[in-house]
Amino acid sequence: MGGWRFLHVVLPPGAMSLAMSDVPSLADAIRTHLSQVASLRNQAQTTGLSGAIEAVKQLQAARFRGSYQDMLADPCRAGAARFFLDELYGSHDFSERDLQFSRIAGAIERLFPTEVGQLAADLAALHALTESLDLTMAAHWQSLQPCNPNTGYLRAWRMTGQPDRRAQQLRSVVHLGDALTGLTRKKSLRMALRMMRGPAEMAGLGKLQRFLEQGFDAFAQLDDPAAFMNAIKQREQSWLDLLNDADEGKAVAQLAHTVCLVEQRA
């Protein structure tokens, strides 16, 4: 048999660096998404929509709490349900966390495993998508006032439209849950996170560290993570169908009933 033949390819100067630069790093992706979030927040302030956004987020959080009362009352699922409520559907002000993430995006790549960095990038992308939808919805919400909150929410939702982006939002939520489920199976990664508490705090990554540990601990408590995520997907898809297409009276009544469940427990 003849020997191996090697093909020597000579690339033009800068070709390799150009090819590599075409693929954004995780740090670049995090910075890009969080820059979009900051721009959207600034737009909300300059257009006087901050109050309307807060009202929309508060109602969305109440809708989630009402939709998942059974999970929030179940010791095995409460941690994961609260994690979703606080980190993905909550009405909290994430400005400080976002600023920290953006400043130390490069350190995320250096200190954390690739899977963790990708999780942070995916969270930032979901955050940007959510803020964009909420800003558009808040503008419609404000234009409808004074209005019954549940009626105003539904009409603002439908005036916003963009069902494809709503579907993308749900896919992103499910993806994050599935990613956390996969990461919790890696016991060595959980141990590594514990060992990285000190270095993470020193590097300014404390909030990301706590986010990851809370997510790990919450999903580790689940007896059946797949069933939990399937329930999230099915219930949220039912809400998308209701808010997008159902008769207005039926949709408003269901929303009001769900929010009322939370108010009764308060």
JSON list of N, CA, C and O in Angstrom, two decimals, residues 84-138:
[
{"chain": "A", "resi": 84, "resn": "PHE", "atom": "N", "xyz": [-38.38, 28.73, 38.75]},
{"chain": "A", "resi": 84, "resn": "PHE", "atom": "CA", "xyz": [-38.96, 29.24, 37.50]},
{"chain": "A", "resi": 84, "resn": "PHE", "atom": "C", "xyz": [-39.67, 30.56, 37.74]},
{"chain": "A", "resi": 84, "resn": "PHE", "atom": "O", "xyz": [-39.53, 31.50, 36.96]},
{"chain": "A", "resi": 85, "resn": "LEU", "atom": "N", "xyz": [-40.43, 30.64, 38.83]},
{"chain": "A", "resi": 85, "resn": "LEU", "atom": "CA", "xyz": [-41.17, 31.85, 39.12]},
{"chain": "A", "resi": 85, "resn": "LEU", "atom": "C", "xyz": [-40.23, 33.03, 39.36]},
{"chain": "A", "resi": 85, "resn": "LEU", "atom": "O", "xyz": [-40.42, 34.12, 38.81]},
{"chain": "A", "resi": 86, "resn": "ASP", "atom": "N", "xyz": [-39.19, 32.81, 40.15]},
{"chain": "A", "resi": 86, "resn": "ASP", "atom": "CA", "xyz": [-38.29, 33.91, 40.51]},
{"chain": "A", "resi": 86, "resn": "ASP", "atom": "C", "xyz": [-37.36, 34.30, 39.38]},
{"chain": "A", "resi": 86, "resn": "ASP", "atom": "O", "xyz": [-37.10, 35.49, 39.15]},
{"chain": "A", "resi": 87, "resn": "GLU", "atom": "N", "xyz": [-36.80, 33.31, 38.68]},
{"chain": "A", "resi": 87, "resn": "GLU", "atom": "CA", "xyz": [-35.75, 33.59, 37.71]},
{"chain": "A", "resi": 87, "resn": "GLU", "atom": "C", "xyz": [-36.26, 33.81, 36.28]},
{"chain": "A", "resi": 87, "resn": "GLU", "atom": "O", "xyz": [-35.60, 34.47, 35.48]},
{"chain": "A", "resi": 88, "resn": "LEU", "atom": "N", "xyz": [-37.41, 33.24, 35.95]},
{"chain": "A", "resi": 88, "resn": "LEU", "atom": "CA", "xyz": [-37.89, 33.33, 34.58]},
{"chain": "A", "resi": 88, "resn": "LEU", "atom": "C", "xyz": [-39.21, 34.08, 34.44]},
{"chain": "A", "resi": 88, "resn": "LEU", "atom": "O", "xyz": [-39.44, 34.74, 33.43]},
{"chain": "A", "resi": 89, "resn": "TYR", "atom": "N", "xyz": [-40.08, 33.98, 35.44]},
{"chain": "A", "resi": 89, "resn": "TYR", "atom": "CA", "xyz": [-41.39, 34.62, 35.34]},
{"chain": "A", "resi": 89, "resn": "TYR", "atom": "C", "xyz": [-41.59, 35.72, 36.38]},
{"chain": "A", "resi": 89, "resn": "TYR", "atom": "O", "xyz": [-42.65, 36.32, 36.44]},
{"chain": "A", "resi": 90, "resn": "GLY", "atom": "N", "xyz": [-40.58, 35.96, 37.21]},
{"chain": "A", "resi": 90, "resn": "GLY", "atom": "CA", "xyz": [-40.73, 36.90, 38.30]},
{"chain": "A", "resi": 90, "resn": "GLY", "atom": "C", "xyz": [-40.77, 38.34, 37.84]},
{"chain": "A", "resi": 90, "resn": "GLY", "atom": "O", "xyz": [-40.40, 38.68, 36.72]},
{"chain": "A", "resi": 91, "resn": "SER", "atom": "N", "xyz": [-41.22, 39.20, 38.76]},
{"chain": "A", "resi": 91, "resn": "SER", "atom": "CA", "xyz": [-41.30, 40.64, 38.47]},
{"chain": "A", "resi": 91, "resn": "SER", "atom": "C", "xyz": [-40.15, 41.38, 39.12]},
{"chain": "A", "resi": 91, "resn": "SER", "atom": "O", "xyz": [-40.19, 42.60, 39.25]},
{"chain": "A", "resi": 92, "resn": "HIS", "atom": "N", "xyz": [-39.11, 40.66, 39.54]},
{"chain": "A", "resi": 92, "resn": "HIS", "atom": "CA", "xyz": [-37.97, 41.30, 40.21]},
{"chain": "A", "resi": 92, "resn": "HIS", "atom": "C", "xyz": [-37.20, 42.20, 39.25]},
{"chain": "A", "resi": 92, "resn": "HIS", "atom": "O", "xyz": [-37.23, 42.01, 38.03]},
{"chain": "A", "resi": 93, "resn": "ASP", "atom": "N", "xyz": [-36.49, 43.13, 39.83]},
{"chain": "A", "resi": 93, "resn": "ASP", "atom": "CA", "xyz": [-35.60, 43.98, 39.06]},
{"chain": "A", "resi": 93, "resn": "ASP", "atom": "C", "xyz": [-34.25, 43.27, 38.94]},
{"chain": "A", "resi": 93, "resn": "ASP", "atom": "O", "xyz": [-33.54, 43.10, 39.93]},
{"chain": "A", "resi": 94, "resn": "PHE", "atom": "N", "xyz": [-33.92, 42.84, 37.73]},
{"chain": "A", "resi": 94, "resn": "PHE", "atom": "CA", "xyz": [-32.68, 42.10, 37.51]},
{"chain": "A", "resi": 94, "resn": "PHE", "atom": "C", "xyz": [-31.55, 42.99, 37.03]},
{"chain": "A", "resi": 94, "resn": "PHE", "atom": "O", "xyz": [-30.54, 42.50, 36.53]},
{"chain": "A", "resi": 95, "resn": "SER", "atom": "N", "xyz": [-31.70, 44.31, 37.17]},
{"chain": "A", "resi": 95, "resn": "SER", "atom": "CA", "xyz": [-30.71, 45.24, 36.62]},
{"chain": "A", "resi": 95, "resn": "SER", "atom": "C", "xyz": [-29.32, 44.98, 37.19]},
{"chain": "A", "resi": 95, "resn": "SER", "atom": "O", "xyz": [-28.32, 44.93, 36.45]},
{"chain": "A", "resi": 96, "resn": "GLU", "atom": "N", "xyz": [-29.23, 44.80, 38.51]},
{"chain": "A", "resi": 96, "resn": "GLU", "atom": "CA", "xyz": [-27.93, 44.59, 39.14]},
{"chain": "A", "resi": 96, "resn": "GLU", "atom": "C", "xyz": [-27.30, 43.29, 38.67]},
{"chain": "A", "resi": 96, "resn": "GLU", "atom": "O", "xyz": [-26.11, 43.24, 38.36]},
{"chain": "A", "resi": 97, "resn": "ARG", "atom": "N", "xyz": [-28.11, 42.23, 38.62]},
{"chain": "A", "resi": 97, "resn": "ARG", "atom": "CA", "xyz": [-27.58, 40.95, 38.16]},
{"chain": "A", "resi": 97, "resn": "ARG", "atom": "C", "xyz": [-27.12, 41.04, 36.71]},
{"chain": "A", "resi": 97, "resn": "ARG", "atom": "O", "xyz": [-26.06, 40.53, 36.36]},
{"chain": "A", "resi": 98, "resn": "ASP", "atom": "N", "xyz": [-27.91, 41.69, 35.88]},
{"chain": "A", "resi": 98, "resn": "ASP", "atom": "CA", "xyz": [-27.55, 41.81, 34.47]},
{"chain": "A", "resi": 98, "resn": "ASP", "atom": "C", "xyz": [-26.26, 42.59, 34.29]},
{"chain": "A", "resi": 98, "resn": "ASP", "atom": "O", "xyz": [-25.41, 42.24, 33.46]},
{"chain": "A", "resi": 99, "resn": "LEU", "atom": "N", "xyz": [-26.11, 43.68, 35.06]},
{"chain": "A", "resi": 99, "resn": "LEU", "atom": "CA", "xyz": [-24.90, 44.48, 34.96]},
{"chain": "A", "resi": 99, "resn": "LEU", "atom": "C", "xyz": [-23.68, 43.67, 35.37]},
{"chain": "A", "resi": 99, "resn": "LEU", "atom": "O", "xyz": [-22.63, 43.72, 34.72]},
{"chain": "A", "resi": 100, "resn": "GLN", "atom": "N", "xyz": [-23.83, 42.86, 36.42]},
{"chain": "A", "resi": 100, "resn": "GLN", "atom": "CA", "xyz": [-22.73, 42.02, 36.87]},
{"chain": "A", "resi": 100, "resn": "GLN", "atom": "C", "xyz": [-22.39, 40.99, 35.82]},
{"chain": "A", "resi": 100, "resn": "GLN", "atom": "O", "xyz": [-21.22, 40.78, 35.49]},
{"chain": "A", "resi": 101, "resn": "PHE", "atom": "N", "xyz": [-23.41, 40.34, 35.27]},
{"chain": "A", "resi": 101, "resn": "PHE", "atom": "CA", "xyz": [-23.18, 39.33, 34.24]},
{"chain": "A", "resi": 101, "resn": "PHE", "atom": "C", "xyz": [-22.44, 39.93, 33.05]},
{"chain": "A", "resi": 101, "resn": "PHE", "atom": "O", "xyz": [-21.51, 39.34, 32.51]},
{"chain": "A", "resi": 102, "resn": "SER", "atom": "N", "xyz": [-22.87, 41.12, 32.63]},
{"chain": "A", "resi": 102, "resn": "SER", "atom": "CA", "xyz": [-22.27, 41.74, 31.45]},
{"chain": "A", "resi": 102, "resn": "SER", "atom": "C", "xyz": [-20.81, 42.10, 31.70]},
{"chain": "A", "resi": 102, "resn": "SER", "atom": "O", "xyz": [-19.95, 41.91, 30.83]},
{"chain": "A", "resi": 103, "resn": "ARG", "atom": "N", "xyz": [-20.52, 42.62, 32.88]},
{"chain": "A", "resi": 103, "resn": "ARG", "atom": "CA", "xyz": [-19.16, 43.03, 33.20]},
{"chain": "A", "resi": 103, "resn": "ARG", "atom": "C", "xyz": [-18.19, 41.86, 33.26]},
{"chain": "A", "resi": 103, "resn": "ARG", "atom": "O", "xyz": [-17.03, 41.99, 32.90]},
{"chain": "A", "resi": 104, "resn": "ILE", "atom": "N", "xyz": [-18.68, 40.72, 33.73]},
{"chain": "A", "resi": 104, "resn": "ILE", "atom": "CA", "xyz": [-17.76, 39.60, 33.94]},
{"chain": "A", "resi": 104, "resn": "ILE", "atom": "C", "xyz": [-18.06, 38.44, 32.98]},
{"chain": "A", "resi": 104, "resn": "ILE", "atom": "O", "xyz": [-17.78, 37.29, 33.27]},
{"chain": "A", "resi": 105, "resn": "ALA", "atom": "N", "xyz": [-18.62, 38.75, 31.81]},
{"chain": "A", "resi": 105, "resn": "ALA", "atom": "CA", "xyz": [-18.96, 37.70, 30.85]},
{"chain": "A", "resi": 105, "resn": "ALA", "atom": "C", "xyz": [-17.74, 36.88, 30.48]},
{"chain": "A", "resi": 105, "resn": "ALA", "atom": "O", "xyz": [-17.81, 35.65, 30.33]},
{"chain": "A", "resi": 106, "resn": "GLY", "atom": "N", "xyz": [-16.59, 37.54, 30.32]},
{"chain": "A", "resi": 106, "resn": "GLY", "atom": "CA", "xyz": [-15.37, 36.81, 29.99]},
{"chain": "A", "resi": 106, "resn": "GLY", "atom": "C", "xyz": [-14.95, 35.87, 31.09]},
{"chain": "A", "resi": 106, "resn": "GLY", "atom": "O", "xyz": [-14.48, 34.74, 30.83]},
{"chain": "A", "resi": 107, "resn": "ALA", "atom": "N", "xyz": [-15.15, 36.28, 32.34]},
{"chain": "A", "resi": 107, "resn": "ALA", "atom": "CA", "xyz": [-14.79, 35.42, 33.47]},
{"chain": "A", "resi": 107, "resn": "ALA", "atom": "C", "xyz": [-15.68, 34.19, 33.53]},
{"chain": "A", "resi": 107, "resn": "ALA", "atom": "O", "xyz": [-15.25, 33.12, 34.00]},
{"chain": "A", "resi": 108, "resn": "ILE", "atom": "N", "xyz": [-16.92, 34.31, 33.07]},
{"chain": "A", "resi": 108, "resn": "ILE", "atom": "CA", "xyz": [-17.82, 33.15, 33.04]},
{"chain": "A", "resi": 108, "resn": "ILE", "atom": "C", "xyz": [-17.20, 32.06, 32.16]},
{"chain": "A", "resi": 108, "resn": "ILE", "atom": "O", "xyz": [-17.19, 30.88, 32.51]},
{"chain": "A", "resi": 109, "resn": "GLU", "atom": "N", "xyz": [-16.67, 32.47, 31.01]},
{"chain": "A", "resi": 109, "resn": "GLU", "atom": "CA", "xyz": [-16.03, 31.50, 30.11]},
{"chain": "A", "resi": 109, "resn": "GLU", "atom": "C", "xyz": [-14.78, 30.90, 30.74]},
{"chain": "A", "resi": 109, "resn": "GLU", "atom": "O", "xyz": [-14.51, 29.71, 30.59]},
{"chain": "A", "resi": 110, "resn": "ARG", "atom": "N", "xyz": [-14.02, 31.72, 31.47]},
{"chain": "A", "resi": 110, "resn": "ARG", "atom": "CA", "xyz": [-12.76, 31.23, 32.01]},
{"chain": "A", "resi": 110, "resn": "ARG", "atom": "C", "xyz": [-12.94, 30.33, 33.23]},
{"chain": "A", "resi": 110, "resn": "ARG", "atom": "O", "xyz": [-12.21, 29.35, 33.40]},
{"chain": "A", "resi": 111, "resn": "LEU", "atom": "N", "xyz": [-13.91, 30.66, 34.09]},
{"chain": "A", "resi": 111, "resn": "LEU", "atom": "CA", "xyz": [-14.02, 29.98, 35.38]},
{"chain": "A", "resi": 111, "resn": "LEU", "atom": "C", "xyz": [-15.00, 28.82, 35.38]},
{"chain": "A", "resi": 111, "resn": "LEU", "atom": "O", "xyz": [-14.85, 27.88, 36.15]},
{"chain": "A", "resi": 112, "resn": "PHE", "atom": "N", "xyz": [-16.04, 28.89, 34.55]},
{"chain": "A", "resi": 112, "resn": "PHE", "atom": "CA", "xyz": [-17.07, 27.88, 34.59]},
{"chain": "A", "resi": 112, "resn": "PHE", "atom": "C", "xyz": [-16.95, 26.93, 33.39]},
{"chain": "A", "resi": 112, "resn": "PHE", "atom": "O", "xyz": [-16.47, 27.33, 32.32]},
{"chain": "A", "resi": 113, "resn": "PRO", "atom": "N", "xyz": [-17.43, 25.68, 33.55]},
{"chain": "A", "resi": 113, "resn": "PRO", "atom": "CA", "xyz": [-17.44, 24.76, 32.42]},
{"chain": "A", "resi": 113, "resn": "PRO", "atom": "C", "xyz": [-18.28, 25.30, 31.27]},
{"chain": "A", "resi": 113, "resn": "PRO", "atom": "O", "xyz": [-19.17, 26.14, 31.47]},
{"chain": "A", "resi": 114, "resn": "THR", "atom": "N", "xyz": [-18.03, 24.80, 30.07]},
{"chain": "A", "resi": 114, "resn": "THR", "atom": "CA", "xyz": [-18.72, 25.30, 28.88]},
{"chain": "A", "resi": 114, "resn": "THR", "atom": "C", "xyz": [-20.23, 25.19, 29.01]},
{"chain": "A", "resi": 114, "resn": "THR", "atom": "O", "xyz": [-20.97, 26.10, 28.62]},
{"chain": "A", "resi": 115, "resn": "GLU", "atom": "N", "xyz": [-20.71, 24.07, 29.59]},
{"chain": "A", "resi": 115, "resn": "GLU", "atom": "CA", "xyz": [-22.15, 23.89, 29.72]},
{"chain": "A", "resi": 115, "resn": "GLU", "atom": "C", "xyz": [-22.77, 24.98, 30.58]},
{"chain": "A", "resi": 115, "resn": "GLU", "atom": "O", "xyz": [-23.88, 25.44, 30.32]},
{"chain": "A", "resi": 116, "resn": "VAL", "atom": "N", "xyz": [-22.04, 25.40, 31.60]},
{"chain": "A", "resi": 116, "resn": "VAL", "atom": "CA", "xyz": [-22.55, 26.45, 32.48]},
{"chain": "A", "resi": 116, "resn": "VAL", "atom": "C", "xyz": [-22.54, 27.79, 31.76]},
{"chain": "A", "resi": 116, "resn": "VAL", "atom": "O", "xyz": [-23.48, 28.58, 31.86]},
{"chain": "A", "resi": 117, "resn": "GLY", "atom": "N", "xyz": [-21.47, 28.07, 31.03]},
{"chain": "A", "resi": 117, "resn": "GLY", "atom": "CA", "xyz": [-21.41, 29.30, 30.25]},
{"chain": "A", "resi": 117, "resn": "GLY", "atom": "C", "xyz": [-22.53, 29.37, 29.23]},
{"chain": "A", "resi": 117, "resn": "GLY", "atom": "O", "xyz": [-23.13, 30.43, 29.01]},
{"chain": "A", "resi": 118, "resn": "GLN", "atom": "N", "xyz": [-22.84, 28.24, 28.59]},
{"chain": "A", "resi": 118, "resn": "GLN", "atom": "CA", "xyz": [-23.92, 28.20, 27.61]},
{"chain": "A", "resi": 118, "resn": "GLN", "atom": "C", "xyz": [-25.26, 28.45, 28.28]},
{"chain": "A", "resi": 118, "resn": "GLN", "atom": "O", "xyz": [-26.13, 29.12, 27.72]},
{"chain": "A", "resi": 119, "resn": "LEU", "atom": "N", "xyz": [-25.42, 27.92, 29.49]},
{"chain": "A", "resi": 119, "resn": "LEU", "atom": "CA", "xyz": [-26.65, 28.15, 30.24]},
{"chain": "A", "resi": 119, "resn": "LEU", "atom": "C", "xyz": [-26.84, 29.64, 30.53]},
{"chain": "A", "resi": 119, "resn": "LEU", "atom": "O", "xyz": [-27.93, 30.19, 30.39]},
{"chain": "A", "resi": 120, "resn": "ALA", "atom": "N", "xyz": [-25.75, 30.30, 30.92]},
{"chain": "A", "resi": 120, "resn": "ALA", "atom": "CA", "xyz": [-25.81, 31.74, 31.18]},
{"chain": "A", "resi": 120, "resn": "ALA", "atom": "C", "xyz": [-26.15, 32.52, 29.91]},
{"chain": "A", "resi": 120, "resn": "ALA", "atom": "O", "xyz": [-26.93, 33.48, 29.93]},
{"chain": "A", "resi": 121, "resn": "ALA", "atom": "N", "xyz": [-25.57, 32.11, 28.78]},
{"chain": "A", "resi": 121, "resn": "ALA", "atom": "CA", "xyz": [-25.86, 32.77, 27.50]},
{"chain": "A", "resi": 121, "resn": "ALA", "atom": "C", "xyz": [-27.32, 32.56, 27.10]},
{"chain": "A", "resi": 121, "resn": "ALA", "atom": "O", "xyz": [-27.98, 33.49, 26.61]},
{"chain": "A", "resi": 122, "resn": "ASP", "atom": "N", "xyz": [-27.82, 31.35, 27.29]},
{"chain": "A", "resi": 122, "resn": "ASP", "atom": "CA", "xyz": [-29.22, 31.06, 26.94]},
{"chain": "A", "resi": 122, "resn": "ASP", "atom": "C", "xyz": [-30.17, 31.85, 27.84]},
{"chain": "A", "resi": 122, "resn": "ASP", "atom": "O", "xyz": [-31.22, 32.33, 27.37]},
{"chain": "A", "resi": 123, "resn": "LEU", "atom": "N", "xyz": [-29.83, 31.99, 29.11]},
{"chain": "A", "resi": 123, "resn": "LEU", "atom": "CA", "xyz": [-30.65, 32.78, 30.03]},
{"chain": "A", "resi": 123, "resn": "LEU", "atom": "C", "xyz": [-30.67, 34.24, 29.59]},
{"chain": "A", "resi": 123, "resn": "LEU", "atom": "O", "xyz": [-31.73, 34.88, 29.59]},
{"chain": "A", "resi": 124, "resn": "ALA", "atom": "N", "xyz": [-29.52, 34.77, 29.19]},
{"chain": "A", "resi": 124, "resn": "ALA", "atom": "CA", "xyz": [-29.45, 36.16, 28.72]},
{"chain": "A", "resi": 124, "resn": "ALA", "atom": "C", "xyz": [-30.30, 36.35, 27.46]},
{"chain": "A", "resi": 124, "resn": "ALA", "atom": "O", "xyz": [-30.98, 37.38, 27.30]},
{"chain": "A", "resi": 125, "resn": "ALA", "atom": "N", "xyz": [-30.28, 35.37, 26.56]},
{"chain": "A", "resi": 125, "resn": "ALA", "atom": "CA", "xyz": [-31.07, 35.46, 25.33]},
{"chain": "A", "resi": 125, "resn": "ALA", "atom": "C", "xyz": [-32.56, 35.46, 25.65]},
{"chain": "A", "resi": 125, "resn": "ALA", "atom": "O", "xyz": [-33.35, 36.24, 25.07]},
{"chain": "A", "resi": 126, "resn": "LEU", "atom": "N", "xyz": [-32.98, 34.59, 26.57]},
{"chain": "A", "resi": 126, "resn": "LEU", "atom": "CA", "xyz": [-34.39, 34.55, 26.97]},
{"chain": "A", "resi": 126, "resn": "LEU", "atom": "C", "xyz": [-34.78, 35.86, 27.64]},
{"chain": "A", "resi": 126, "resn": "LEU", "atom": "O", "xyz": [-35.89, 36.38, 27.41]},
{"chain": "A", "resi": 127, "resn": "HIS", "atom": "N", "xyz": [-33.89, 36.39, 28.44]},
{"chain": "A", "resi": 127, "resn": "HIS", "atom": "CA", "xyz": [-34.15, 37.66, 29.13]},
{"chain": "A", "resi": 127, "resn": "HIS", "atom": "C", "xyz": [-34.40, 38.78, 28.12]},
{"chain": "A", "resi": 127, "resn": "HIS", "atom": "O", "xyz": [-35.33, 39.58, 28.26]},
{"chain": "A", "resi": 128, "resn": "ALA", "atom": "N", "xyz": [-33.56, 38.84, 27.08]},
{"chain": "A", "resi": 128, "resn": "ALA", "atom": "CA", "xyz": [-33.71, 39.88, 26.06]},
{"chain": "A", "resi": 128, "resn": "ALA", "atom": "C", "xyz": [-35.04, 39.72, 25.31]},
{"chain": "A", "resi": 128, "resn": "ALA", "atom": "O", "xyz": [-35.74, 40.70, 25.03]},
{"chain": "A", "resi": 129, "resn": "LEU", "atom": "N", "xyz": [-35.39, 38.49, 24.96]},
{"chain": "A", "resi": 129, "resn": "LEU", "atom": "CA", "xyz": [-36.65, 38.23, 24.26]},
{"chain": "A", "resi": 129, "resn": "LEU", "atom": "C", "xyz": [-37.84, 38.64, 25.12]},
{"chain": "A", "resi": 129, "resn": "LEU", "atom": "O", "xyz": [-38.78, 39.29, 24.64]},
{"chain": "A", "resi": 130, "resn": "THR", "atom": "N", "xyz": [-37.81, 38.27, 26.39]},
{"chain": "A", "resi": 130, "resn": "THR", "atom": "CA", "xyz": [-38.91, 38.58, 27.29]},
{"chain": "A", "resi": 130, "resn": "THR", "atom": "C", "xyz": [-39.07, 40.08, 27.48]},
{"chain": "A", "resi": 130, "resn": "THR", "atom": "O", "xyz": [-40.18, 40.62, 27.44]},
{"chain": "A", "resi": 131, "resn": "GLU", "atom": "N", "xyz": [-37.95, 40.79, 27.67]},
{"chain": "A", "resi": 131, "resn": "GLU", "atom": "CA", "xyz": [-38.02, 42.24, 27.86]},
{"chain": "A", "resi": 131, "resn": "GLU", "atom": "C", "xyz": [-38.57, 42.93, 26.62]},
{"chain": "A", "resi": 131, "resn": "GLU", "atom": "O", "xyz": [-39.31, 43.93, 26.72]},
{"chain": "A", "resi": 132, "resn": "SER", "atom": "N", "xyz": [-38.22, 42.43, 25.44]},
{"chain": "A", "resi": 132, "resn": "SER", "atom": "CA", "xyz": [-38.72, 43.01, 24.21]},
{"chain": "A", "resi": 132, "resn": "SER", "atom": "C", "xyz": [-40.23, 42.86, 24.10]},
{"chain": "A", "resi": 132, "resn": "SER", "atom": "O", "xyz": [-40.95, 43.82, 23.77]},
{"chain": "A", "resi": 133, "resn": "LEU", "atom": "N", "xyz": [-40.73, 41.67, 24.39]},
{"chain": "A", "resi": 133, "resn": "LEU", "atom": "CA", "xyz": [-42.17, 41.43, 24.34]},
{"chain": "A", "resi": 133, "resn": "LEU", "atom": "C", "xyz": [-42.89, 42.25, 25.41]},
{"chain": "A", "resi": 133, "resn": "LEU", "atom": "O", "xyz": [-43.96, 42.81, 25.15]},
{"chain": "A", "resi": 134, "resn": "ASP", "atom": "N", "xyz": [-42.32, 42.31, 26.60]},
{"chain": "A", "resi": 134, "resn": "ASP", "atom": "CA", "xyz": [-42.96, 43.05, 27.69]},
{"chain": "A", "resi": 134, "resn": "ASP", "atom": "C", "xyz": [-43.04, 44.54, 27.39]},
{"chain": "A", "resi": 134, "resn": "ASP", "atom": "O", "xyz": [-44.02, 45.21, 27.74]},
{"chain": "A", "resi": 135, "resn": "LEU", "atom": "N", "xyz": [-42.00, 45.09, 26.76]},
{"chain": "A", "resi": 135, "resn": "LEU", "atom": "CA", "xyz": [-42.01, 46.52, 26.43]},
{"chain": "A", "resi": 135, "resn": "LEU", "atom": "C", "xyz": [-43.11, 46.83, 25.43]},
{"chain": "A", "resi": 135, "resn": "LEU", "atom": "O", "xyz": [-43.86, 47.81, 25.60]},
{"chain": "A", "resi": 136, "resn": "THR", "atom": "N", "xyz": [-43.23, 46.01, 24.39]},
{"chain": "A", "resi": 136, "resn": "THR", "atom": "CA", "xyz": [-44.28, 46.23, 23.40]},
{"chain": "A", "resi": 136, "resn": "THR", "atom": "C", "xyz": [-45.66, 46.09, 24.04]},
{"chain": "A", "resi": 136, "resn": "THR", "atom": "O", "xyz": [-46.57, 46.90, 23.80]},
{"chain": "A", "resi": 137, "resn": "MET", "atom": "N", "xyz": [-45.79, 45.08, 24.88]},
{"chain": "A", "resi": 137, "resn": "MET", "atom": "CA", "xyz": [-47.07, 44.85, 25.55]},
{"chain": "A", "resi": 137, "resn": "MET", "atom": "C", "xyz": [-47.41, 45.98, 26.51]},
{"chain": "A", "resi": 137, "resn": "MET", "atom": "O", "xyz": [-48.58, 46.39, 26.62]},
{"chain": "A", "resi": 138, "resn": "ALA", "atom": "N", "xyz": [-46.40, 46.51, 27.19]},
{"chain": "A", "resi": 138, "resn": "ALA", "atom": "CA", "xyz": [-46.63, 47.60, 28.14]},
{"chain": "A", "resi": 138, "resn": "ALA", "atom": "C", "xyz": [-47.16, 48.84, 27.44]},
{"chain": "A", "resi": 138, "resn": "ALA", "atom": "O", "xyz": [-48.00, 49.58, 27.98]}
]
